[in-house]
Structure formats: C-alpha cells, structure tokens
Coordinates of C-alpha atoms and ligand atoms in Angstrom, one line a residue:
M1178 CA 46.3 70.0 16.0
E1179 CA 44.8 69.6 12.0
K1180 CA 43.6 72.7 11.5
R1181 CA 39.6 73.4 11.3
V1182 CA 39.1 72.8 7.2
R1183 CA 37.8 76.6 6.3
V1184 CA 37.1 76.6 2.3
R1185 CA 36.2 79.6 0.5
F1186 CA 35.1 80.4 -2.5
A1187 CA 36.2 83.5 -4.1
P1188 CA 35.3 84.9 -7.8
S1189 CA 35.8 88.2 -8.7
P1190 CA 32.2 90.1 -10.1
T1191 CA 33.1 90.4 -13.4
G1192 CA 30.4 88.5 -14.7
G1193 CA 28.2 85.5 -14.7
L1194 CA 29.3 82.8 -13.1
H1195 CA 30.1 79.6 -15.9
M1196 CA 30.4 76.3 -15.0
G1197 CA 34.4 75.9 -14.5
G1198 CA 33.5 78.3 -12.2
V1199 CA 30.5 76.6 -10.4
R1200 CA 33.0 73.5 -10.5
T1201 CA 35.5 75.5 -8.4
A1202 CA 32.3 76.1 -5.9
L1203 CA 31.3 72.6 -5.5
F1204 CA 34.8 71.0 -5.1
N1205 CA 35.5 73.5 -3.1
Y1206 CA 31.5 72.6 -0.8
L1207 CA 32.5 69.0 -1.0
F1208 CA 35.4 69.3 0.7
A1209 CA 33.8 71.1 3.3
K1210 CA 31.2 69.0 3.8
K1211 CA 33.5 65.7 3.7
H1212 CA 35.5 67.4 6.8
N1213 CA 32.6 69.5 8.7
G1214 CA 33.7 72.5 7.8
D1215 CA 33.0 75.7 6.3
F1216 CA 32.6 76.9 3.2
I1217 CA 32.2 80.5 2.9
L1218 CA 31.6 83.2 -0.5
R1219 CA 34.0 85.6 -0.4
I1220 CA 33.2 88.7 -3.1
E1221 CA 36.6 89.7 -4.7
D1222 CA 35.6 93.0 -5.8
T1223 CA 39.3 95.1 -5.8
D1224 CA 39.0 95.4 -9.7
Q1225 CA 36.8 98.0 -10.0
T1226 CA 37.7 98.7 -13.8
R1227 CA 36.1 95.4 -14.5
F1228 CA 32.9 94.7 -12.3
V1229 CA 29.7 94.3 -13.9
A1230 CA 26.1 94.6 -13.0
G1231 CA 25.0 91.7 -11.4
A1232 CA 27.2 89.9 -11.8
E1233 CA 26.8 89.2 -7.7
E1234 CA 23.5 88.7 -8.1
Y1235 CA 23.3 86.0 -10.5
I1236 CA 26.8 83.9 -8.2
V1237 CA 24.9 83.8 -5.4
N1238 CA 21.4 82.6 -7.5
A1239 CA 23.9 80.4 -9.2
L1240 CA 24.9 78.6 -6.2
K1241 CA 21.4 78.6 -4.5
W1242 CA 20.2 76.6 -7.7
C1243 CA 23.3 74.2 -7.8
G1244 CA 22.4 73.2 -4.6
I1245 CA 25.4 74.5 -3.2
P1246 CA 25.3 76.8 -0.4
P1247 CA 28.4 78.7 1.7
N1248 CA 27.3 78.9 5.1
E1249 CA 28.4 81.8 5.5
G1250 CA 29.4 85.0 3.1
V1251 CA 27.9 87.3 0.7
G1252 CA 24.0 86.5 0.4
F1253 CA 24.6 83.4 2.5
G1254 CA 24.7 85.3 6.5
D1255 CA 27.2 86.9 8.3
G1256 CA 30.0 84.8 10.8
P1257 CA 32.8 86.1 12.5
H1258 CA 34.6 87.6 9.3
K1259 CA 32.3 89.9 8.3
P1260 CA 32.5 92.2 5.7
Y1261 CA 32.9 89.4 3.3
R1262 CA 33.1 92.1 0.4
Q1263 CA 36.8 93.5 -0.1
S1264 CA 35.8 96.7 -1.6
E1265 CA 33.8 96.7 2.4
R1266 CA 37.1 95.6 3.9
K1267 CA 39.3 97.7 2.3
E1268 CA 37.4 100.3 4.4
L1269 CA 39.0 98.8 7.6
G1270 CA 41.9 99.5 6.6
I1271 CA 43.3 96.1 6.7
Y1272 CA 45.3 95.4 3.5
K1273 CA 47.1 99.1 3.5
R1274 CA 48.1 97.4 7.6
Y1275 CA 49.7 93.9 6.0
A1276 CA 51.4 95.8 2.7
E1277 CA 52.5 98.4 5.4
K1278 CA 54.3 95.9 7.3
L1279 CA 56.0 94.4 4.2
I1280 CA 57.3 98.2 3.8
A1281 CA 58.8 98.1 7.0
S1282 CA 60.6 94.9 6.6
G1283 CA 61.8 95.7 3.3
H1284 CA 60.0 93.9 1.3
A1285 CA 58.0 95.7 -0.7
Y1286 CA 58.8 99.5 -1.8
Y1287 CA 56.5 102.5 -3.5
A1288 CA 56.6 102.9 -7.0
F1289 CA 56.2 106.1 -8.7
D1290 CA 56.5 105.5 -12.6
T1291 CA 54.0 106.6 -14.9
N1292 CA 52.0 104.7 -17.6
A1293 CA 54.2 106.5 -20.0
E1294 CA 57.3 105.1 -18.1
L1295 CA 56.6 101.5 -17.6
E1296 CA 55.6 102.0 -21.3
E1297 CA 58.9 102.5 -22.4
M1298 CA 60.0 100.2 -20.2
R1299 CA 58.6 97.5 -21.7
K1300 CA 59.3 98.6 -25.2
R1301 CA 63.3 99.6 -24.0
M1302 CA 63.3 95.3 -23.0
E1303 CA 61.2 94.2 -26.5
A1304 CA 64.0 96.0 -28.3
A1305 CA 66.7 93.7 -26.2
K1306 CA 64.8 91.0 -27.6
V1307 CA 63.8 90.5 -23.7
V1308 CA 60.7 88.3 -24.6
A1309 CA 58.1 88.7 -21.7
P1310 CA 59.8 92.2 -20.2
Q1311 CA 59.0 92.9 -16.4
Y1312 CA 59.1 94.9 -13.8
N1313 CA 61.5 93.1 -11.2
A1314 CA 64.5 92.9 -9.7
V1315 CA 66.4 93.8 -12.8
T1316 CA 64.4 96.5 -14.1
R1317 CA 63.6 98.4 -10.7
Q1318 CA 67.1 99.2 -10.8
N1319 CA 66.1 102.1 -13.7
M1320 CA 62.9 103.1 -12.9
R1321 CA 61.5 105.8 -10.5
N1322 CA 60.2 103.9 -6.5
S1323 CA 61.7 104.0 -3.3
L1324 CA 64.9 101.8 -3.6
T1325 CA 65.9 104.3 -6.2
L1326 CA 65.1 107.7 -5.4
P1327 CA 66.7 109.4 -2.9
E1328 CA 64.6 108.9 0.7
E1329 CA 64.3 113.1 1.1
E1330 CA 62.2 112.6 -2.5
V1331 CA 60.5 109.7 -1.8
K1332 CA 58.8 111.5 1.6
K1333 CA 58.0 114.6 -0.4
L1334 CA 56.5 112.4 -3.2
L1335 CA 54.7 110.6 -0.7
D1336 CA 54.0 113.7 1.1
A1337 CA 52.2 115.3 -1.8
N1338 CA 50.4 112.7 -2.1
A1339 CA 51.3 111.9 -5.7
P1340 CA 50.3 108.7 -7.7
H1341 CA 52.3 105.6 -6.4
V1342 CA 51.4 101.9 -5.9
V1343 CA 53.1 99.4 -3.5
R1344 CA 55.0 96.8 -5.6
L1345 CA 56.5 93.1 -3.6
K1346 CA 60.6 93.1 -4.0
V1347 CA 61.0 89.7 -5.4
P1348 CA 64.8 88.6 -4.8
R1349 CA 66.5 88.2 -8.0
N1350 CA 67.6 84.7 -8.1
E1351 CA 65.6 82.5 -5.4
E1352 CA 64.6 78.9 -5.7
I1353 CA 60.8 79.1 -3.9
R1354 CA 59.2 75.6 -3.5
F1355 CA 56.2 74.8 -2.4
E1356 CA 53.5 71.8 -2.1
D1357 CA 50.4 71.6 -4.3
I1358 CA 47.8 68.7 -3.0
I1359 CA 46.6 68.1 -6.9
R1360 CA 50.4 68.9 -8.3
G1361 CA 52.7 67.6 -5.4
W1362 CA 55.9 69.7 -5.1
V1363 CA 56.5 72.5 -7.4
T1364 CA 59.9 74.5 -7.8
V1365 CA 60.1 78.4 -9.0
N1366 CA 63.0 80.0 -9.6
S1367 CA 62.3 83.6 -8.4
S1368 CA 63.4 85.5 -11.9
Q1369 CA 60.5 84.4 -13.3
V1370 CA 58.4 86.1 -10.7
D1371 CA 57.7 89.9 -11.5
D1372 CA 57.3 92.7 -8.5
K1373 CA 53.6 92.2 -8.0
V1374 CA 51.9 95.0 -7.6
L1375 CA 49.9 94.7 -4.2
L1376 CA 48.2 97.8 -3.8
K1377 CA 47.2 100.0 -6.5
S1378 CA 47.0 103.7 -6.7
D1379 CA 43.5 104.1 -6.0
G1380 CA 44.9 102.6 -2.8
M1381 CA 42.6 99.6 -3.8
P1382 CA 44.5 96.1 -2.7
T1383 CA 45.4 93.5 -5.9
Y1384 CA 43.8 90.4 -5.8
H1385 CA 47.8 89.2 -4.8
L1386 CA 47.8 91.1 -1.6
A1387 CA 44.1 90.7 -0.9
H1388 CA 42.8 87.1 -1.0
I1389 CA 46.3 86.1 1.0
V1390 CA 45.2 88.8 4.2
D1391 CA 41.5 87.4 4.0
D1392 CA 42.8 83.7 4.0
I1393 CA 44.6 84.7 6.7
E1394 CA 42.1 86.6 8.8
M1395 CA 39.4 84.3 8.2
Q1396 CA 41.2 81.6 9.0
I1397 CA 40.9 79.8 5.4
S1398 CA 42.5 76.1 5.5
H1399 CA 42.5 75.2 1.9
A1400 CA 42.6 77.8 -0.8
V1401 CA 41.2 75.9 -3.7
R1402 CA 41.1 77.9 -7.5
G1403 CA 41.5 77.0 -10.7
E1404 CA 44.7 76.1 -12.8
E1405 CA 45.4 80.2 -13.8
W1406 CA 45.9 81.3 -10.1
L1407 CA 49.1 78.8 -10.9
P1408 CA 52.0 80.7 -12.4
S1409 CA 51.0 83.8 -9.4
A1410 CA 51.8 81.1 -6.4
P1411 CA 55.1 81.2 -6.3
A1412 CA 54.4 85.1 -5.6
H1413 CA 52.0 83.9 -2.6
I1414 CA 54.5 82.3 -1.2
L1415 CA 56.9 85.2 -0.9
I1416 CA 54.0 87.2 0.1
Y1417 CA 52.9 84.7 3.0
R1418 CA 56.7 84.4 3.8
Y1419 CA 57.5 88.0 4.5
L1420 CA 54.2 88.4 6.8
G1421 CA 56.3 85.9 8.6
L1422 CA 52.7 83.5 8.5
E1423 CA 54.4 80.2 6.0
N1424 CA 52.8 77.9 8.9
Q1425 CA 49.5 79.3 8.6
M1426 CA 48.9 79.6 5.0
P1427 CA 46.2 77.6 3.5
K1428 CA 47.2 74.5 2.0
L1429 CA 47.1 74.7 -1.8
A1430 CA 44.9 73.1 -4.8
H1431 CA 44.8 74.3 -8.1
L1432 CA 41.8 72.4 -10.3
P1433 CA 42.6 72.1 -13.8
L1434 CA 40.3 73.8 -16.7
I1435 CA 37.6 72.0 -17.8
L1436 CA 38.3 71.5 -22.2
N1437 CA 35.9 72.3 -24.1
P1438 CA 35.2 68.7 -26.2
D1439 CA 37.7 68.4 -28.8
G1440 CA 40.6 69.1 -26.1
N1441 CA 42.3 72.2 -27.6
G1442 CA 41.5 74.8 -25.5
K1443 CA 39.2 75.9 -22.4
I1444 CA 35.6 75.8 -22.6
S1445 CA 34.3 79.2 -24.3
K1446 CA 31.2 81.0 -23.6
R1447 CA 31.0 81.3 -27.3
E1448 CA 31.0 77.8 -27.6
A1449 CA 27.4 77.5 -29.4
R1450 CA 27.3 73.4 -28.5
F1451 CA 26.4 73.6 -24.8
P1452 CA 25.3 75.7 -22.2
V1453 CA 28.6 77.3 -20.1
F1454 CA 26.3 78.9 -17.8
P1455 CA 24.1 77.3 -14.9
L1456 CA 21.4 80.3 -15.1
S1457 CA 20.6 82.2 -18.3
W1458 CA 22.8 85.4 -18.0
K1459 CA 22.8 88.6 -19.6
D1460 CA 26.0 90.5 -19.8
P1461 CA 24.6 94.1 -19.4
R1462 CA 27.3 94.7 -22.7
E1463 CA 26.3 92.2 -24.9
N1464 CA 23.4 92.1 -26.5
A1465 CA 22.0 88.5 -26.5
P1466 CA 21.5 86.6 -23.3
F1467 CA 23.6 83.1 -23.0
I1468 CA 20.8 80.5 -22.0
G1469 CA 21.6 77.8 -19.2
Y1470 CA 21.6 74.8 -18.0
K1471 CA 18.8 75.0 -16.2
E1472 CA 16.4 77.1 -19.0
S1473 CA 18.0 73.9 -21.1
G1474 CA 16.0 72.0 -18.7
Y1475 CA 19.2 70.4 -17.0
Y1476 CA 17.9 69.3 -13.5
S1477 CA 20.1 70.8 -11.1
D1478 CA 21.6 67.6 -9.5
A1479 CA 22.3 66.1 -13.0
F1480 CA 24.3 70.0 -13.7
I1481 CA 25.9 69.7 -10.2
N1482 CA 27.2 65.6 -11.3
I1483 CA 28.4 66.2 -14.4
L1484 CA 30.4 68.9 -12.9
A1485 CA 32.2 67.0 -10.0
L1486 CA 33.3 64.5 -13.2
L1487 CA 35.4 67.1 -15.1
G1488 CA 38.2 66.4 -13.3
W1489 CA 37.8 64.4 -10.0
N1490 CA 37.8 60.3 -10.5
P1491 CA 35.6 58.9 -7.8
G1492 CA 37.6 55.9 -8.4
D1493 CA 35.0 53.0 -8.9
N1494 CA 34.0 54.0 -12.5
K1495 CA 30.8 55.0 -10.6
E1496 CA 28.6 57.7 -12.5
I1497 CA 25.9 58.8 -10.6
M1498 CA 26.2 59.8 -7.5
S1499 CA 24.4 62.3 -5.1
I1500 CA 25.9 65.1 -4.0
E1501 CA 25.9 63.8 -0.3
E1502 CA 27.7 60.5 -1.5
M1503 CA 30.5 62.7 -3.4
A1504 CA 31.2 65.1 -0.4
A1505 CA 31.5 61.1 1.7
I1506 CA 34.3 59.8 -0.9
F1507 CA 35.2 63.3 -2.1
D1508 CA 38.9 64.0 -1.8
F1509 CA 41.9 66.2 -4.0
E1510 CA 44.0 63.4 -4.4
R1511 CA 41.9 61.6 -6.8
V1512 CA 41.5 65.0 -8.9
S1513 CA 43.9 64.8 -12.1
K1514 CA 46.3 67.9 -13.0
S1515 CA 45.4 67.1 -16.3
G1516 CA 41.9 69.4 -18.1
A1517 CA 39.5 67.3 -18.8
K1518 CA 37.1 67.5 -21.5
F1519 CA 33.7 68.2 -21.6
D1520 CA 31.2 65.6 -23.5
P1521 CA 28.1 67.2 -24.3
D1522 CA 26.4 64.3 -25.3
K1523 CA 27.7 62.3 -21.8
A1524 CA 25.8 65.4 -20.1
K1525 CA 22.6 65.1 -21.5
W1526 CA 22.7 61.3 -20.7
F1527 CA 23.2 62.8 -17.1
N1528 CA 20.4 64.5 -17.5
Q1529 CA 18.5 61.4 -19.0
Q1530 CA 19.3 59.1 -15.9
Y1531 CA 17.9 61.9 -13.7
L1532 CA 15.4 62.0 -15.2
R1533 CA 14.7 58.3 -15.5
K1534 CA 14.8 58.3 -11.3
Q1535 CA 11.9 60.9 -11.2
S1536 CA 8.4 59.3 -9.9
D1537 CA 5.9 59.6 -13.6
L1538 CA 3.4 62.3 -10.8
D1539 CA 6.7 64.5 -10.7
L1540 CA 7.3 64.3 -14.3
A1541 CA 3.5 64.9 -15.0
K1542 CA 3.3 67.9 -13.2
E1543 CA 6.4 69.2 -15.1
F1544 CA 4.6 68.3 -18.4
M1545 CA 1.2 69.8 -17.6
P1546 CA 2.0 73.4 -18.2
V1547 CA 3.3 72.6 -21.7
L1548 CA -0.3 70.5 -22.2
I1549 CA -1.8 73.8 -20.7
E1550 CA -0.3 76.1 -22.6
K1551 CA -1.4 73.7 -25.9
G1552 CA -4.9 74.5 -25.0
I1553 CA -5.1 70.7 -24.1
V1554 CA -6.9 69.3 -21.4
K1555 CA -6.5 66.0 -20.0
D1556 CA -6.7 64.6 -16.6
E1557 CA -3.6 64.1 -14.4
N1558 CA -3.8 60.1 -14.5
F1559 CA -3.8 60.2 -18.1
V1560 CA -0.5 62.5 -18.1
V1561 CA 1.6 60.1 -15.4
E1562 CA 0.3 57.0 -17.3
F1563 CA 1.7 59.0 -20.6
C1564 CA 5.2 60.2 -19.4
K1565 CA 5.8 56.8 -18.2
L1566 CA 5.0 55.3 -21.3
V1567 CA 7.5 57.9 -22.9
K1568 CA 10.1 58.7 -20.6
E1569 CA 12.5 56.5 -22.1
K1570 CA 12.1 58.0 -25.1
V1571 CA 13.8 61.1 -23.2
Q1572 CA 16.3 63.1 -22.0
F1573 CA 14.7 66.4 -21.3
T1574 CA 10.9 67.2 -19.8
H1575 CA 10.1 69.3 -22.8
E1576 CA 11.1 66.9 -25.0
F1577 CA 8.0 64.7 -23.8
W1578 CA 5.6 66.7 -26.5
E1579 CA 7.9 66.4 -29.7
Q1580 CA 8.1 62.5 -28.6
G1581 CA 4.7 61.9 -28.0
K1582 CA 2.5 64.8 -29.3
Y1583 CA 0.3 62.0 -31.6
V1584 CA -0.9 60.4 -28.2
F1585 CA -2.5 64.3 -27.4
I1586 CA -3.8 64.7 -30.9
A1587 CA -4.3 62.8 -34.3
P1588 CA -1.6 62.4 -36.5
K1589 CA -2.1 64.0 -39.9
T1590 CA 1.3 62.6 -41.5
F1591 CA 1.9 59.1 -41.7
D1592 CA 5.7 57.9 -41.7
E1593 CA 6.7 58.3 -45.5
K1594 CA 8.9 55.4 -45.9
V1595 CA 6.9 53.0 -44.2
I1596 CA 3.7 53.8 -46.5
S1597 CA 5.6 54.2 -49.6
K1598 CA 7.1 50.7 -48.4
K1599 CA 4.2 48.9 -46.7
W1600 CA 0.8 50.6 -47.8
N1601 CA -0.9 48.6 -50.7
A1602 CA -4.2 46.6 -51.4
T1603 CA -3.7 43.5 -49.3
N1604 CA -3.0 45.3 -45.8
K1605 CA -5.5 47.4 -46.3
D1606 CA -7.9 44.5 -46.1
L1607 CA -6.1 42.9 -43.9
F1608 CA -6.2 46.1 -41.2
N1609 CA -9.9 46.2 -42.4
K1610 CA -10.4 43.4 -40.7
L1611 CA -8.7 43.9 -37.7
L1612 CA -10.4 47.0 -37.1
T1613 CA -13.8 44.8 -37.3
K1614 CA -11.9 42.7 -34.5
F1615 CA -10.8 45.2 -32.9
T1616 CA -14.4 46.5 -32.4
T1617 CA -15.0 43.6 -30.2
V1618 CA -12.8 44.0 -27.4
A1619 CA -14.5 44.9 -24.4
T1620 CA -11.8 45.0 -22.5
W1621 CA -9.3 47.8 -24.1
N1622 CA -6.2 47.6 -22.1
S1623 CA -2.2 46.1 -23.4
Q1624 CA -2.5 43.1 -22.5
T1625 CA -6.0 41.9 -24.5
L1626 CA -4.3 43.9 -27.2
H1627 CA -1.8 42.0 -27.2
D1628 CA -3.9 38.6 -27.2
E1629 CA -6.2 39.4 -29.9
F1630 CA -3.7 40.8 -32.4
A1631 CA -1.9 37.7 -31.8
N1632 CA -5.2 35.9 -32.5
A1633 CA -6.3 37.9 -35.6
Q1634 CA -2.6 37.0 -37.0
N1635 CA -3.7 33.6 -36.9
E1636 CA -7.5 34.1 -38.2
I1637 CA -6.5 37.0 -40.3
G1638 CA -2.7 37.3 -41.9
K1639 CA 0.0 38.6 -41.7
L1640 CA -0.1 41.7 -40.2
D1641 CA 2.2 44.6 -39.7
M1642 CA 3.1 46.0 -36.0
Q1643 CA 5.1 49.0 -38.0
L1644 CA 2.2 49.5 -39.9
L1645 CA -0.3 49.7 -37.6
R1646 CA 1.9 51.8 -35.7
V1647 CA 2.2 54.6 -38.4
L1648 CA -1.6 54.2 -38.8
I1649 CA -2.3 55.3 -35.2
T1650 CA 0.7 57.0 -34.7
G1651 CA 1.7 58.6 -37.9
V1652 CA 5.5 57.8 -36.7
A1653 CA 7.9 54.5 -36.9
G1654 CA 9.4 54.1 -33.8
G1655 CA 8.0 54.7 -30.2
P1656 CA 7.1 53.6 -26.6
Q1657 CA 5.7 49.7 -26.7
L1658 CA 2.3 49.7 -29.5
F1659 CA 0.1 48.1 -27.5
D1660 CA 0.6 50.4 -24.5
L1661 CA 0.4 53.1 -26.4
L1662 CA -3.1 51.9 -27.8
A1663 CA -4.0 51.2 -24.4
L1664 CA -3.6 54.9 -23.7
I1665 CA -5.2 56.4 -26.6
G1666 CA -7.9 54.6 -25.7
K1667 CA -10.8 52.4 -28.0
D1668 CA -12.9 55.2 -29.6
E1669 CA -9.9 57.3 -30.6
S1670 CA -7.7 54.4 -31.8
L1671 CA -10.7 53.0 -34.0
N1672 CA -10.9 56.2 -35.2
R1673 CA -7.5 57.2 -36.1
L1674 CA -7.0 53.5 -37.8
N1675 CA -10.6 53.9 -39.7
H1676 CA -9.4 57.5 -41.1
A1677 CA -5.9 55.8 -41.8
I1678 CA -7.9 53.0 -43.9
N1679 CA -9.8 55.5 -46.1
S1680 CA -7.6 57.9 -46.4
I1681 CA -4.3 57.1 -46.9
P1682 CA -3.7 57.0 -50.8
F1683 CA -1.1 53.7 -52.4
A1684 CA 2.4 55.0 -52.8
N1685 CA 2.1 53.5 -56.3
Ligands
LIG3023 N1 39.0 85.9 -7.6 C1 39.8 85.3 -8.0 C2 39.0 84.5 -9.1 O1 38.1 85.3 -9.8 C3 40.1 84.2 -6.9 C4 41.0 83.2 -7.2 C5 41.5 82.6 -5.3 O2 40.1 81.3 -5.3 O3 42.0 82.8 -5.2 O4 39.5 83.8 -10.1

C-alpha cells in the first residue's frame, strides 16, 4: 500500500524566509493538496548559534500571507506528532536514542577532538595537498575517538563528561546509490562523504540526525528540499540504512536553485532590483529592512503563481493559474533539474494580470486610501470609473495615482514635446472653436463627445486629438480620451481647456 502523503517544510529560524524557501514550501503544499495529504511545518532550531529572533514568527506569517498554510505544526495547530520544534523534541530524548542505537551497532562513534586538534588535522592535510580535508575513514585513524582510544579511556572520558561529539562511521570505499524523484538515480562513493557529526557537544543533534529522526517519527512520505542538501543525501542514506529504516525512508526530491536574472548564481537578498522576501524583513543584525513582495504591491496569489513556475512546468504553456488549478496537476516529474532564472519584469507582468482580474470596485477600495491621504474627496462611483479606465495602464495599484492623477487635479505642466511641435496660432484658433462647440454639448458622455468631435472635424477643420489630450490632462498618452473627458466632467474639462488655450505660450 502507498504511504499516506505527508510532507514537511522544515526551515531553520536563521533569518527571514526568502522566495527560494517559499517556493519549497509551496511545492510541498501543492503536492500535499494534490494527494489529500498532510503538510507540516517543523522548525529546525538545533543550531542555537544561528538562531535569529523573530524568524519563526516571520515564517508563520509569510506562509499565511502566501495562502499556503500547513495543516499541522508550529503556528498552525498541534497534531499527533507534537512538539514540532526540534529544540523541544530534543527534550524528549529521541535524538539521543537514535544516536545510541547507531553507536551500539558500530555505525557511529564518540570523538573527543578539540577544535585545536581538528584545526591541526586540517593543516596537515592541506600540507599534504589534500583539496578538501575532512574527518573520514582515513583521517579518523589519527584522531582521538572511540575507534582509536583504548576502551577504558573512552569510558573514563565519558564518565568524566569530557566534551565530545557523536560521528557517523562512514565506510572507506563503498557505492551509495539513491533515487531522487527529480534527478533520477544518483551514485556517490563513500570516500566523498565525511564522518558527519550527529550529536554535538552541547547534546543537540545536528540537522543530519534530527531531520531523519523526525521524518521517521512524523511518518513523512516525501522529503522535498533545496538542492543545497543533495551533497549530504548520501550520508543520510547511510544513516537510514544503519538504523534499519531504509524501507521507511521518505522519497527524496531536491528542488533546483532559483537563479538571479543573469543566470549566474543564486538570487541573493542583496539584489536591489527586486524583492527577495515575501513580507518586509528586518533582520535584527542589519540596519535597513528588506522590502517584501507584499509591501511592494504584489498580490499574494500573483506572487505564488510566479514562484510555482520557477522550476515547475505545468506542461501546456498555461501561465495564470489559481492555487487550486496548480494543486490539481502538480507533480515532481515536471520539476526541472536545472536552475530556474528569475525574471523581475515577468513578475510584474504577473501582478498586472492579477490586477486586471480584480473587480473595479475592489480596485477602487484599494485606491481610496491613497486619495484620502492626498486630501482628495471623491465618491466611490467616481473612483470605480477611474479604476476601470486606468487599470490597463498599471501593474500595481500604487501606480494608479502616478498614471492618472490628472483626473483629480488639473495639470500645471503640459507635455513639452507635443506643445513645442503642435501648439501654434492656427491650433489655438481651432481649439477655441472646439471649446465653443463643446460648451453646447448637452449630454456629456463618451459617445456624444466622440460624435461631436467627429462633427467638429468637418465643421471647424483638422483637430489634433493628442494636442487636445495634452491641453486637458497635461500628458501625451493614457486611456481613451473621450472616456477620460466624460469622467473628468463637462465643467472641469471646459475650464481646463479654456485655461490651457489662454495660458500656454507658443513655443516660437
Ligand atoms: N532545516 C533545513 C533548511 O533550513 C531543512 C532541510 C530539509 O528540508 O530537510 O534548509
């Protein structure tokens, strides 16, 4: 029988969760949804030296804003496997129990080496031109551990509580083969694998031991994580094997990196061209906060849609997808091995698509506070009409103001290029006549204005539409002109036209 799908997102609270981490959470979420499984948030806080205050709360809030809440775990409700923080799980003694099992079966050992001794070993290896010196089947023979020291001495040291770690005993030359859903079969020789520390001298487990114990105890079916963990996977396979748990081991999926727009490296939080965090993140160790997608005006479902397509190909060129649509068809077979380049312009395009899907009323509600802040009072219907006209021109709601402020306040400047090219005595005369004609328009709406303008072209002479736009709005481009004039209203439009005609000097 297939195992029930239970996946986990297991971040370490070492800082804000960046978009790479959110994508890992998202793929876990989609996979769980697809299979009606469980999605768990486990906090891997065993490295106390890297603990950052506020990080855990940030992770929980970010998953909430993104709309991908786990159904079990820290911040989302206890399940049968509580607690979900590794520092608390340590208190249950589970990691130690598994480590002792490995020691008893001869697959792990105590090591008493001091930092100075480890450093000395590294130097010796470097002098012997070893490229990446490690504690392994060869070097451990010259170190102070329970494999080299006499049994009584080991006992004495342990009884005296001498500082020590527990290390995995990796064989010298053995093929380790494992399957990754995304990468297929991977083969590594054990000579490439170091004797990883499993329990640290402070009694805390390392990630390597802790995540295996927890994945087993929490009955995780698939371990989905970033590519940076692929090099450690062979050691993990050995741990499962030595614990006699290889048949209960979760299936592995290592997700490709998200690359910066040039494709030459991982996206970094120092990247100023686009946000890297879902929500603004203030690292207590840094002065300035990093601005988030939310605060930059992205819709959360647009952000999620962008992330989903970084490395996953749904297969039919479809780009705009709701989370439910994605979950219905998600699988790891269609996740690529190679890094996914992030395109910030495409990200903005996605937001634009989501903005256009909003109702005009919702857009108006988002935009109203901006107007209020500027001291502009307009009724909701007016703002709804405004949003309907201007939404085609913006990617973010905060751009409404810049794009269309002339609707609310008469322009003080007029597009110089158009004015210098087109504003002259002939046109002034023509527009004066148009002004007179427009004054008689009884029903001021887009259609009548369109018709009246067409008539005026016959009666008065060739009228330049772009010039008319500049005289009334100040700018050379924008939404359909007669729609705009209808919105601005008869009195205001004619006042503006009158004022422009009489105040703009000819260029020459
Ligand atoms: N704590 C690890 C990290 O933050 C999790 C890796 C995993 O999912 O196994 O990257």
